[in-house]
Short mmCIF file of C-alpha atoms (C1' of nucleotides) in Angstrom, two decimals:
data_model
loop_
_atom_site.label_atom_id
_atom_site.label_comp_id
_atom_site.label_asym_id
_atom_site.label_seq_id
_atom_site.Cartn_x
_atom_site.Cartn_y
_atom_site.Cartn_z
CA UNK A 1 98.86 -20.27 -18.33
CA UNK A 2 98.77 -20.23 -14.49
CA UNK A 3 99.71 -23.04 -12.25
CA UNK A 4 97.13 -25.46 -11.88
CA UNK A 5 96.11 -24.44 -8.25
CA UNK A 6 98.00 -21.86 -6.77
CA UNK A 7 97.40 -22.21 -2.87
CA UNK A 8 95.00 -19.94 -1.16
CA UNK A 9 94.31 -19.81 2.65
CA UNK A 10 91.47 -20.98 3.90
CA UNK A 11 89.80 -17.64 4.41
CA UNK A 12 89.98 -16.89 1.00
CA UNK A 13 89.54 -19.73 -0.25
CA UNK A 14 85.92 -19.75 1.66
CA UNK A 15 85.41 -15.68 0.70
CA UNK A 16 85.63 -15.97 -2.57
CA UNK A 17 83.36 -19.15 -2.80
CA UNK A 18 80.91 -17.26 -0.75
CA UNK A 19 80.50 -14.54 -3.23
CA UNK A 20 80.68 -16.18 -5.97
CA UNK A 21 77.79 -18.68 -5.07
CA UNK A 22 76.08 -14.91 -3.75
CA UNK A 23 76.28 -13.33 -7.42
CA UNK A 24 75.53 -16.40 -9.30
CA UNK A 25 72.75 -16.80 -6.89
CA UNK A 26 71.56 -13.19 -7.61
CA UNK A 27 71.54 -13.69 -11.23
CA UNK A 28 69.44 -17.15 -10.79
CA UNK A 29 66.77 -15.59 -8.00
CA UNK A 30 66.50 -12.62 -10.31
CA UNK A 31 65.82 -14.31 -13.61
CA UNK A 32 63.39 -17.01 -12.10
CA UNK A 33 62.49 -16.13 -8.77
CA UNK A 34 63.50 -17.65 -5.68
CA UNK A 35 61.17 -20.83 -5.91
CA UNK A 36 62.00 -21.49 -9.06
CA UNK A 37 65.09 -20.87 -8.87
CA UNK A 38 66.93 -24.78 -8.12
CA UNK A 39 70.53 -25.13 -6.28
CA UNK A 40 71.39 -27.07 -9.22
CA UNK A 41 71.35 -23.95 -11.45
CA UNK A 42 72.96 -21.85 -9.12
CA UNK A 43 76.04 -23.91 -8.28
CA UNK A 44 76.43 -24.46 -12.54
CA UNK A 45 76.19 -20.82 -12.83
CA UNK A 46 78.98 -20.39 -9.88
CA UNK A 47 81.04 -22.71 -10.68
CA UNK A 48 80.69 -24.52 -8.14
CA UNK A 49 78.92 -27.90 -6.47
CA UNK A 50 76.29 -28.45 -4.71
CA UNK A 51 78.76 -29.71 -1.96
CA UNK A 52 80.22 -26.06 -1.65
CA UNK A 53 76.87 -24.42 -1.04
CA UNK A 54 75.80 -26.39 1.47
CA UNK A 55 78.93 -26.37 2.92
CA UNK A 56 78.46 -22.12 3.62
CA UNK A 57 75.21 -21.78 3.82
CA UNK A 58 72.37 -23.80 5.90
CA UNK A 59 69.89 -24.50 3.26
CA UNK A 60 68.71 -22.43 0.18
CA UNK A 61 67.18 -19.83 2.20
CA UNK A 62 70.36 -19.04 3.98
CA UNK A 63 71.59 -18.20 0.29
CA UNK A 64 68.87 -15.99 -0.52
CA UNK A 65 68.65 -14.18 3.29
CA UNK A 66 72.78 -13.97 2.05
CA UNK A 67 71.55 -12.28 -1.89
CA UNK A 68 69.33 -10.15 0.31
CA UNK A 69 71.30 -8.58 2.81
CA UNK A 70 74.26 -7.93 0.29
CA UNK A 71 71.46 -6.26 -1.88
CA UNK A 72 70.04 -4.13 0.70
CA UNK A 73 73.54 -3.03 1.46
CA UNK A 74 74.45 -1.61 -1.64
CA UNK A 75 71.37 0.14 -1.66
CA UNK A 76 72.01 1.62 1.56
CA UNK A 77 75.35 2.30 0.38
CA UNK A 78 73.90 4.20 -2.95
CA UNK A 79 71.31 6.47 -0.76
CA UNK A 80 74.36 7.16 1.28
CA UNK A 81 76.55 8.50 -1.37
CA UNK A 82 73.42 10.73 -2.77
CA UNK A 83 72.56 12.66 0.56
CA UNK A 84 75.17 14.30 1.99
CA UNK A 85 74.63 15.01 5.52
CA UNK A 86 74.02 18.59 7.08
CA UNK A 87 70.53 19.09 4.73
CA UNK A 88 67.74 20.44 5.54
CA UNK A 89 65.22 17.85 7.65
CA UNK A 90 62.60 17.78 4.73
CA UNK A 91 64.86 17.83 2.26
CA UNK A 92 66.58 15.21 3.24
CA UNK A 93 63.57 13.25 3.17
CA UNK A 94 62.27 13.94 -0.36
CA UNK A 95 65.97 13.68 -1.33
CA UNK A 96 67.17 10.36 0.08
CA UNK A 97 63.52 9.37 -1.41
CA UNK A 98 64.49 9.96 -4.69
CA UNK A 99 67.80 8.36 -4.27
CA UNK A 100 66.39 5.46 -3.07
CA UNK A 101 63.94 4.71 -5.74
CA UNK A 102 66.92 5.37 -8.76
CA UNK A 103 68.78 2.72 -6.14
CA UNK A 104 65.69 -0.12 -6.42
CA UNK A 105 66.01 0.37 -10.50
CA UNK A 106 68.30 -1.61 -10.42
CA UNK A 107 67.04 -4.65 -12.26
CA UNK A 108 65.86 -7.21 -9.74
CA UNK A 109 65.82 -5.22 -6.76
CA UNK A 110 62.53 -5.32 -6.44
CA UNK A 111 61.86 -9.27 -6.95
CA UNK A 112 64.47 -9.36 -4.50
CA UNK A 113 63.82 -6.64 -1.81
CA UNK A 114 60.24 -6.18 -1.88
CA UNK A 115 58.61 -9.09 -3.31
CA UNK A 116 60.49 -12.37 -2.64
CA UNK A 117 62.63 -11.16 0.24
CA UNK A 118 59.36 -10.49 2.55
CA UNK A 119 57.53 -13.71 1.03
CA UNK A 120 60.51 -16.16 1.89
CA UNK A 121 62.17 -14.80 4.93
CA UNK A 122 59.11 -12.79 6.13
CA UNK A 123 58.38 -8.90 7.03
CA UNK A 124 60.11 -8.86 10.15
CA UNK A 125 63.41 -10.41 8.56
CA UNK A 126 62.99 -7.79 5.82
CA UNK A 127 62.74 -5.03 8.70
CA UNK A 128 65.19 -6.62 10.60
CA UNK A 129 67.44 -6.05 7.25
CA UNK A 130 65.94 -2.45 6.87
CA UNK A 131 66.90 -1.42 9.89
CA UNK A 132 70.44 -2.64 9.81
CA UNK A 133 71.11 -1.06 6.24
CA UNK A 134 68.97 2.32 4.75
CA UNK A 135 65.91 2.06 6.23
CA UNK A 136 67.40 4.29 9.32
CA UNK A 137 67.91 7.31 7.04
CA UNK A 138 64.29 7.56 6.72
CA UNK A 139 63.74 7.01 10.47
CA UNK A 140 66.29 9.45 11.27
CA UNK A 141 64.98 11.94 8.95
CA UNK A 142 62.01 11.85 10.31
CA UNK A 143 62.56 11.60 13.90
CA UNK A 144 64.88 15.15 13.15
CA UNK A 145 62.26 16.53 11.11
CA UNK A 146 59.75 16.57 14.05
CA UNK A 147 62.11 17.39 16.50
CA UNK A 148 62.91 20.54 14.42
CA UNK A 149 59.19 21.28 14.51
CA UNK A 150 59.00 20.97 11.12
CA UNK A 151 56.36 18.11 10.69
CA UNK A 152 53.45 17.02 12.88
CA UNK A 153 54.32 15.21 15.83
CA UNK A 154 53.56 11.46 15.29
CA UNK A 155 54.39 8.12 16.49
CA UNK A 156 57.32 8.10 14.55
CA UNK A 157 58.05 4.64 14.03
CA UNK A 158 53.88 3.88 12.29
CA UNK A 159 54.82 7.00 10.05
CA UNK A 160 58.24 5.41 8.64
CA UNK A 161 56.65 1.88 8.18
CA UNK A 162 53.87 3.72 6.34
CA UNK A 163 56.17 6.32 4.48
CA UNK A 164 58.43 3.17 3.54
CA UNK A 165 55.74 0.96 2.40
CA UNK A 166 54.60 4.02 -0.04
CA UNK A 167 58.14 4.17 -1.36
CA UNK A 168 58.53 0.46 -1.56
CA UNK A 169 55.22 0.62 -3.74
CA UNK A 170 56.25 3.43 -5.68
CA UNK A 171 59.37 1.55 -6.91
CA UNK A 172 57.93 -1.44 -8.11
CA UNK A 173 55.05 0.82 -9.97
CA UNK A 174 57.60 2.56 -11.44
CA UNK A 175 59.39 -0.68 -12.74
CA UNK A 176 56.35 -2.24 -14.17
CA UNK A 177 56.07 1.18 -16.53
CA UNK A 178 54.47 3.70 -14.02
CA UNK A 179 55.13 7.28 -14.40
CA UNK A 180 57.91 8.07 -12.25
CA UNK A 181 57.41 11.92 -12.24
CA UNK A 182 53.54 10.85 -10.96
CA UNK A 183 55.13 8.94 -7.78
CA UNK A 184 57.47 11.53 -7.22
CA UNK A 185 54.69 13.98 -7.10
CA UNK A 186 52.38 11.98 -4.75
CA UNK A 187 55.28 11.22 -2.33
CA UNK A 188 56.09 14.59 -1.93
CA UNK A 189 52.64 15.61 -1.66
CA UNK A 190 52.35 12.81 1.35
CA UNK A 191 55.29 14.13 2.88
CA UNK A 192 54.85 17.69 2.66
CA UNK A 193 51.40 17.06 3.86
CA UNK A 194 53.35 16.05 7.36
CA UNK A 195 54.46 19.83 7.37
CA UNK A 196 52.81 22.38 10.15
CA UNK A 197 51.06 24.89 8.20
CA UNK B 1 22.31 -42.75 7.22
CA UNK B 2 22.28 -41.27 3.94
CA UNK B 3 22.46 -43.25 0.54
CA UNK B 4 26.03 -44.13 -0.71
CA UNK B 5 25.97 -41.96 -2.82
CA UNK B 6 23.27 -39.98 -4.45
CA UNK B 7 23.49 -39.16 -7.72
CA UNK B 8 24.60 -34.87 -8.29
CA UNK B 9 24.45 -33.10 -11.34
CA UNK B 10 28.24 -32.48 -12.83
CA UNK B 11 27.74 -29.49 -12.60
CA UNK B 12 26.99 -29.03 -8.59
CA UNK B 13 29.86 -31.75 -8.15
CA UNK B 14 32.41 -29.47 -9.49
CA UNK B 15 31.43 -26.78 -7.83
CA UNK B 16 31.50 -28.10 -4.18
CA UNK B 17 34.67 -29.88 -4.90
CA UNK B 18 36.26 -26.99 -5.92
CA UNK B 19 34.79 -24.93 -3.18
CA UNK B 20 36.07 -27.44 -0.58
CA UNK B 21 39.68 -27.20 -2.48
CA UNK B 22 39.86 -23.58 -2.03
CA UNK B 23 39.06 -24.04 1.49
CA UNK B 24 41.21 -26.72 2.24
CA UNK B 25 43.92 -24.68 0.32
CA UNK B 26 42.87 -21.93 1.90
CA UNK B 27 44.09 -23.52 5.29
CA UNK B 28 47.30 -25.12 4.47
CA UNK B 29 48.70 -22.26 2.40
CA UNK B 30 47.85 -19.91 5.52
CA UNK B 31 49.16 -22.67 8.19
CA UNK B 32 52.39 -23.94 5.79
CA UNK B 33 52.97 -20.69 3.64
CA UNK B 34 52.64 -21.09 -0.48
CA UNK B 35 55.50 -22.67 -1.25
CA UNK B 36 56.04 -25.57 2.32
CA UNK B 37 52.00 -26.26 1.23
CA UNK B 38 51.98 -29.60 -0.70
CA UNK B 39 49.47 -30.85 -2.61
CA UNK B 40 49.27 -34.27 -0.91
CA UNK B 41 48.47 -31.58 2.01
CA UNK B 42 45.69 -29.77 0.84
CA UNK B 43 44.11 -32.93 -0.95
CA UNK B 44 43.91 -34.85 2.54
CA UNK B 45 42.36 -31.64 4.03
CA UNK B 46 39.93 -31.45 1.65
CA UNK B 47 39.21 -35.05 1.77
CA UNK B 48 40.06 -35.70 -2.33
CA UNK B 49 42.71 -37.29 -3.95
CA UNK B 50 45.11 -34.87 -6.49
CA UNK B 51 43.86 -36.42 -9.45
CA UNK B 52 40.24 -33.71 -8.50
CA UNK B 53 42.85 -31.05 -8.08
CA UNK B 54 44.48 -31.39 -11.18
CA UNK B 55 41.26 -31.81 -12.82
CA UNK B 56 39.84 -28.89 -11.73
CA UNK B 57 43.15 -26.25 -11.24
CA UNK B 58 46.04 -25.97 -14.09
CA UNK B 59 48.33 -26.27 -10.94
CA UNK B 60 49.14 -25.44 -7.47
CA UNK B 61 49.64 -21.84 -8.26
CA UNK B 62 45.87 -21.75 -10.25
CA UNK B 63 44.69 -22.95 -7.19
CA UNK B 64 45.85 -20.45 -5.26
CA UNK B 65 44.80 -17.84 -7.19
CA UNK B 66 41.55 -18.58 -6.48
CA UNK B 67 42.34 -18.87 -2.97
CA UNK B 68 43.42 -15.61 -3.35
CA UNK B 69 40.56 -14.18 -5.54
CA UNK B 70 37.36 -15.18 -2.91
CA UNK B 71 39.76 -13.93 0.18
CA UNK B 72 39.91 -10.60 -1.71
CA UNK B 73 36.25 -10.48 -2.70
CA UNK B 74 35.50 -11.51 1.04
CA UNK B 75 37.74 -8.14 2.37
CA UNK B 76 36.03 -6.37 -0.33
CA UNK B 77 32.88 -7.03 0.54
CA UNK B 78 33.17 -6.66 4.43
CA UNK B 79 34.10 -3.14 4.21
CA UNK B 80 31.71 -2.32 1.87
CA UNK B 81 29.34 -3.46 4.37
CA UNK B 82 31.26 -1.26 6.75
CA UNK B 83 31.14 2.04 4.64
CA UNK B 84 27.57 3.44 3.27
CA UNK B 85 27.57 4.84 0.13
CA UNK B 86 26.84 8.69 0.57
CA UNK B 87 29.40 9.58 3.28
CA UNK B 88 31.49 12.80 3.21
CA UNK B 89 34.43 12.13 0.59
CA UNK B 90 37.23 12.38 3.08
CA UNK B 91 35.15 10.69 6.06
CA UNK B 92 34.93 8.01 3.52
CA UNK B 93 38.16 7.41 3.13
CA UNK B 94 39.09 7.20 6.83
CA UNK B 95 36.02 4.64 7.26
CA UNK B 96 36.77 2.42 4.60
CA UNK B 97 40.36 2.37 5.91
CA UNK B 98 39.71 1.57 9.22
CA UNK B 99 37.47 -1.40 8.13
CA UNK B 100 40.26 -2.12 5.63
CA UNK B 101 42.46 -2.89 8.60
CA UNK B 102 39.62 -4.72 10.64
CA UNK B 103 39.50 -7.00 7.02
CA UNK B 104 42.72 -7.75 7.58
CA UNK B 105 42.81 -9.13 10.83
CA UNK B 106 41.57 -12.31 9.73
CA UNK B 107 43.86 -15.07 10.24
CA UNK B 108 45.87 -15.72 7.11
CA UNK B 109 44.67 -12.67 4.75
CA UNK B 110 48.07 -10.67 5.34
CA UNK B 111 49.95 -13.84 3.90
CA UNK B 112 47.62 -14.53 1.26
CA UNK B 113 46.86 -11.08 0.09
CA UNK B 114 50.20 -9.83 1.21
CA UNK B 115 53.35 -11.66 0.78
CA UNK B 116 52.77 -14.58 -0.77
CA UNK B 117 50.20 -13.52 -3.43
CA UNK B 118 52.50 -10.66 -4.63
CA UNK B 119 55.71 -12.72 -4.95
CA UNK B 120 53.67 -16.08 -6.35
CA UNK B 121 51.33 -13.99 -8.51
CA UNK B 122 53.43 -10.65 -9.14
CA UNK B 123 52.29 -7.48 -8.28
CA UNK B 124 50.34 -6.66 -11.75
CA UNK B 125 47.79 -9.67 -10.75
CA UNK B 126 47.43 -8.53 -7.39
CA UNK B 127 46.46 -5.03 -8.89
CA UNK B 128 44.23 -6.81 -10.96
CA UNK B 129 42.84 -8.39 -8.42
CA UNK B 130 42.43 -5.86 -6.29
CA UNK B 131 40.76 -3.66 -9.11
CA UNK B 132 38.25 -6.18 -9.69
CA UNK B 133 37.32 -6.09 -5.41
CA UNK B 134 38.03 -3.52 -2.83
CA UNK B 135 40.83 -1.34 -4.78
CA UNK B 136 37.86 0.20 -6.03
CA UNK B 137 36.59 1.77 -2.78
CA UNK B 138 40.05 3.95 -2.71
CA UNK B 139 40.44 4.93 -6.12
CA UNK B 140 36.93 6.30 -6.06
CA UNK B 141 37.06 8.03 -3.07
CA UNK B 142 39.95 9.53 -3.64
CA UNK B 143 38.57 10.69 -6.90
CA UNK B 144 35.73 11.72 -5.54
CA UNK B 145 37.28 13.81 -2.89
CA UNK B 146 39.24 15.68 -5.31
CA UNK B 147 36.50 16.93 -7.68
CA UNK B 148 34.78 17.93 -4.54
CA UNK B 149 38.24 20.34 -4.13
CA UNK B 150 38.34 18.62 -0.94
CA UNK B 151 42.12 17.19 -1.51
CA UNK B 152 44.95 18.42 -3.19
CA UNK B 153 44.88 17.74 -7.11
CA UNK B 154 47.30 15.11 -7.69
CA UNK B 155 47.96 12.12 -10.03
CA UNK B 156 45.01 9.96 -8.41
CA UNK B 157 46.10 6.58 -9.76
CA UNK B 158 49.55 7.04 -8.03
CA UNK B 159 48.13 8.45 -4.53
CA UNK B 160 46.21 5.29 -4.88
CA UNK B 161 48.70 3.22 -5.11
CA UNK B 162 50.91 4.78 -2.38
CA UNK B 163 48.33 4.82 0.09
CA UNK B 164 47.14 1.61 -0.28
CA UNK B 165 50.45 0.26 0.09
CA UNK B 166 50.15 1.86 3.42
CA UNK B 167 47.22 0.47 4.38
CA UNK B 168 48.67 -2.84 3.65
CA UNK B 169 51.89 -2.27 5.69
CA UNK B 170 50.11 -1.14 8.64
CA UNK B 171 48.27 -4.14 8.33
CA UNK B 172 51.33 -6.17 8.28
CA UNK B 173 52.42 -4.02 10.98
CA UNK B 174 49.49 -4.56 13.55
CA UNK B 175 49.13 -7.95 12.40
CA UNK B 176 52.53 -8.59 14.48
CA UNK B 177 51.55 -6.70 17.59
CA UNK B 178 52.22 -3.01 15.96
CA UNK B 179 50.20 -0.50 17.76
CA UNK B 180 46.74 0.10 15.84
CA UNK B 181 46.24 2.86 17.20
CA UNK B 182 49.20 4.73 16.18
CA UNK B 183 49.01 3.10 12.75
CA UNK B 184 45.49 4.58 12.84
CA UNK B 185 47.01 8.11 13.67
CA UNK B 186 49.82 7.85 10.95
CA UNK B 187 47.27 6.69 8.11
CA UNK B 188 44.68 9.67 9.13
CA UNK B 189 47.86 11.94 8.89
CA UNK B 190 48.94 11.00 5.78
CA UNK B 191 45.29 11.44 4.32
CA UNK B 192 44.31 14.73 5.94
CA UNK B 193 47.93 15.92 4.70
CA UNK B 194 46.49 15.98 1.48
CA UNK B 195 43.27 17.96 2.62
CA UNK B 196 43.61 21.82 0.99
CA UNK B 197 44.29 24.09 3.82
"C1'" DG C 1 109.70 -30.09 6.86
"C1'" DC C 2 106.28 -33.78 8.54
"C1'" DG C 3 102.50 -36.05 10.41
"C1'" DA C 4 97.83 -35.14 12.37
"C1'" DT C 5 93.76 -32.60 12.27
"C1'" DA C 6 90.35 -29.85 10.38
"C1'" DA C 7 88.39 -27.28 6.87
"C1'" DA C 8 86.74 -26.94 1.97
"C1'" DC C 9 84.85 -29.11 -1.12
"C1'" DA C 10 82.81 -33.24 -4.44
"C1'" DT C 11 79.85 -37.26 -5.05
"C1'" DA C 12 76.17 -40.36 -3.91
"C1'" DC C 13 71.86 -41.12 -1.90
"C1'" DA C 14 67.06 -40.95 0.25
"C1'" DG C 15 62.78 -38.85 0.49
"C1'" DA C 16 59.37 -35.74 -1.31
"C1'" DC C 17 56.97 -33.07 -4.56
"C1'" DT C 18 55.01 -31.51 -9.05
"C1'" DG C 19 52.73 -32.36 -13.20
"C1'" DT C 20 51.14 -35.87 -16.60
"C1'" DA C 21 49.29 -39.97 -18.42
"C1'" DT C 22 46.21 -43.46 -18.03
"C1'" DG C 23 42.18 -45.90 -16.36
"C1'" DC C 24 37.59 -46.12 -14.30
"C1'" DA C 25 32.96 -44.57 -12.95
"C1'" DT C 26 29.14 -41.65 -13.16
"C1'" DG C 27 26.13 -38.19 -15.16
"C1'" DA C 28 24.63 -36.16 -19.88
"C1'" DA C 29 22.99 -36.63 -24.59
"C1'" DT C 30 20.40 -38.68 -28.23
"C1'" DA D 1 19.94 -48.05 -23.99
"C1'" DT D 2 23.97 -46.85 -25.95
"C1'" DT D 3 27.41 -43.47 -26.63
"C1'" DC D 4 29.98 -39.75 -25.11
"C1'" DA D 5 31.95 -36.57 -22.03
"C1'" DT D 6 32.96 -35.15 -17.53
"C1'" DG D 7 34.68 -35.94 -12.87
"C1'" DC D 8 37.92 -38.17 -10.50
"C1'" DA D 9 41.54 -41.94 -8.86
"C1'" DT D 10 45.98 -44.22 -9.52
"C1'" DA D 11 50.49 -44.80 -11.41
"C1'" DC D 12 54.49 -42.88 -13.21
"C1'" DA D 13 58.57 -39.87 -14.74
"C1'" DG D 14 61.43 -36.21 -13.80
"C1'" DT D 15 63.32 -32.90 -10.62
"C1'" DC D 16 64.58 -30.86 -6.37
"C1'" DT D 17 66.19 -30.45 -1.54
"C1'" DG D 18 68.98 -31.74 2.20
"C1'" DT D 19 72.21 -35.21 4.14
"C1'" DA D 20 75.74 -38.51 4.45
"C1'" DT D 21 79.95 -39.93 3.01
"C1'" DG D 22 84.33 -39.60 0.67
"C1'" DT D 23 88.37 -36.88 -1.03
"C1'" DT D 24 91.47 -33.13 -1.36
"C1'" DT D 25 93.69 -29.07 0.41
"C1'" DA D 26 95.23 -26.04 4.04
"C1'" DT D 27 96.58 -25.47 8.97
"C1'" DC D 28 98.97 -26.55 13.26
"C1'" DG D 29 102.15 -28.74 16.54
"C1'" DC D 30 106.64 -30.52 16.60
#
DNA sequence: GCGATAAACATACAGACTGTATGCATGAAT
DNA sequence: ATTCATGCATACAGTCTGTATGTTTATCGC
């Protein structure tokens, strides 16, 4: 048994709260989508009131903008860990692909990052997010890949929207039962099609 | 002057009501978004009370599926005006994507067909949907340019899918003041990429 | 340590919306 | 002409969101 309530600062107090209502708030916009998805069930499944959430965050979509950033961190953070630096341009590219579509099986990722996220807080916001988090590893790479002279030179920044969107698609075909090995294939074919002969 | 009313057949009565539901719908869902559009909304717009929408639509999400439904048969059947049958395979494709995009540019279609139909409807009905309409027009060129040996073999269905979630992006994209013209560079890359040298 | 202030919450409330149930009116059927 | 079914209007129940208000817990000056 531990004293009833053992004091904790402020800070904490309001960190802990935070994430809690975040995860519980994952779990909720995962299982029944953000608009079904109804404060009341999130604070029950946090532990929390109603009074706390709207205490940290503005309204509902504050919470979910919150559930999406942390989410498109940690799949920044997982493409990270699975390209090293120092590869070759191209590589890098089908590589940090790859990573990033075993990072969006993770179940809900896809309600989350690619269909409610855009819906809800819009495609800007969602670029906005991209661009803080992963979605500069595939700029990068592809800004270094042409500056190698290994691809065509393009407007760089219409090829990565394009290049993400395909990847973006390709994960939530794969979720629904697609082929993986298919989309694999046919991004790599788009990409390698960038090449110079 | 015209009569009070004079009399309709049921079956002409249900029909324009419903047409002037979808276009009343039609409007608030574009001006509002899906989920700040309220029935009380689109009922005044279309001049009916919700006891006619009920009646006619299993609920606000029925309705907009057939909101969504006639704006994809619309895009589907402006660029089939666009692109004659009987076109080179790969010229085809190019075409038919470039009157894709001018689709598209219609107020409202990139949040109907876009953001909120996927995350309302889920992206398996807005396969569907597409299937039934335009989606056609890509799968069979790209079909068709491959038994012509024109294009790279590949897993059709999934170079389908990947590029036409590019053509969507770059929609998205030039619908906020992206550069069409470099969207219209990247897209023609990606496609002749898959040309056989 | 102690009072004052502010932050972190909990509770109560107002307004709005969705979907249903019920009632009425008009065309269809015989 | 009467009966029935369809199209539609109104009324209602339940739920949700955001706010306002109250209470507890930490922080800060002394």
């Amino acid at each position: 048994m531990q004293q009833k309530t053992k004091p904790r600062s402020n800070q904490v107090r309001s960190e802990t709260t935070q994430a809690t209502l975040i995860a519980a708030a994952r779990r909720v916009f995962v299982e029944k989508s953000y608009a079904a998805a109804a404060t009341p069930d999130i604070v029950v499944a946090a532990g929390v009131t109603r009074g706390a959430l709207y205490h940290h965050f503005a309204d509902k979509r504050a919470l979910f903008a919150a559930v999406v950033e942390a989410e498109a961190a940690a799949v920044a953070a997982t493409i990270e860990a699975a390209t090293p630096a120092g590869l070759p341009p191209l590589q890098a590219l089908v590589q940090g692909g790859e990573a990033f579509l075993d990072a969006m099986a993770v179940p809900g990722r896809t309600r989350l990052l690619l269909l409610d996220g855009p819906a809800i807080l819009g495609r800007a916001a969602m670029d906005a997010v991209d661009e803080r988090h992963g979605g500069r590893t595939l700029h990068e790479g592809l800004t270094a890949a042409m500056e190698a002279g290994v691809i065509r030179r393009l407007p760089v920044a219409a090829v990565t929207t394009l290049l993400s969107a395909a990847f973006d698609r390709a994960a939530l075909a794969i979720e629904v039962g697609g082929d993986a090995d298919e989309y694999y294939e046919a991004l790599a074919a788009l990409i390698h099609g960038l090449v110079l002969k």
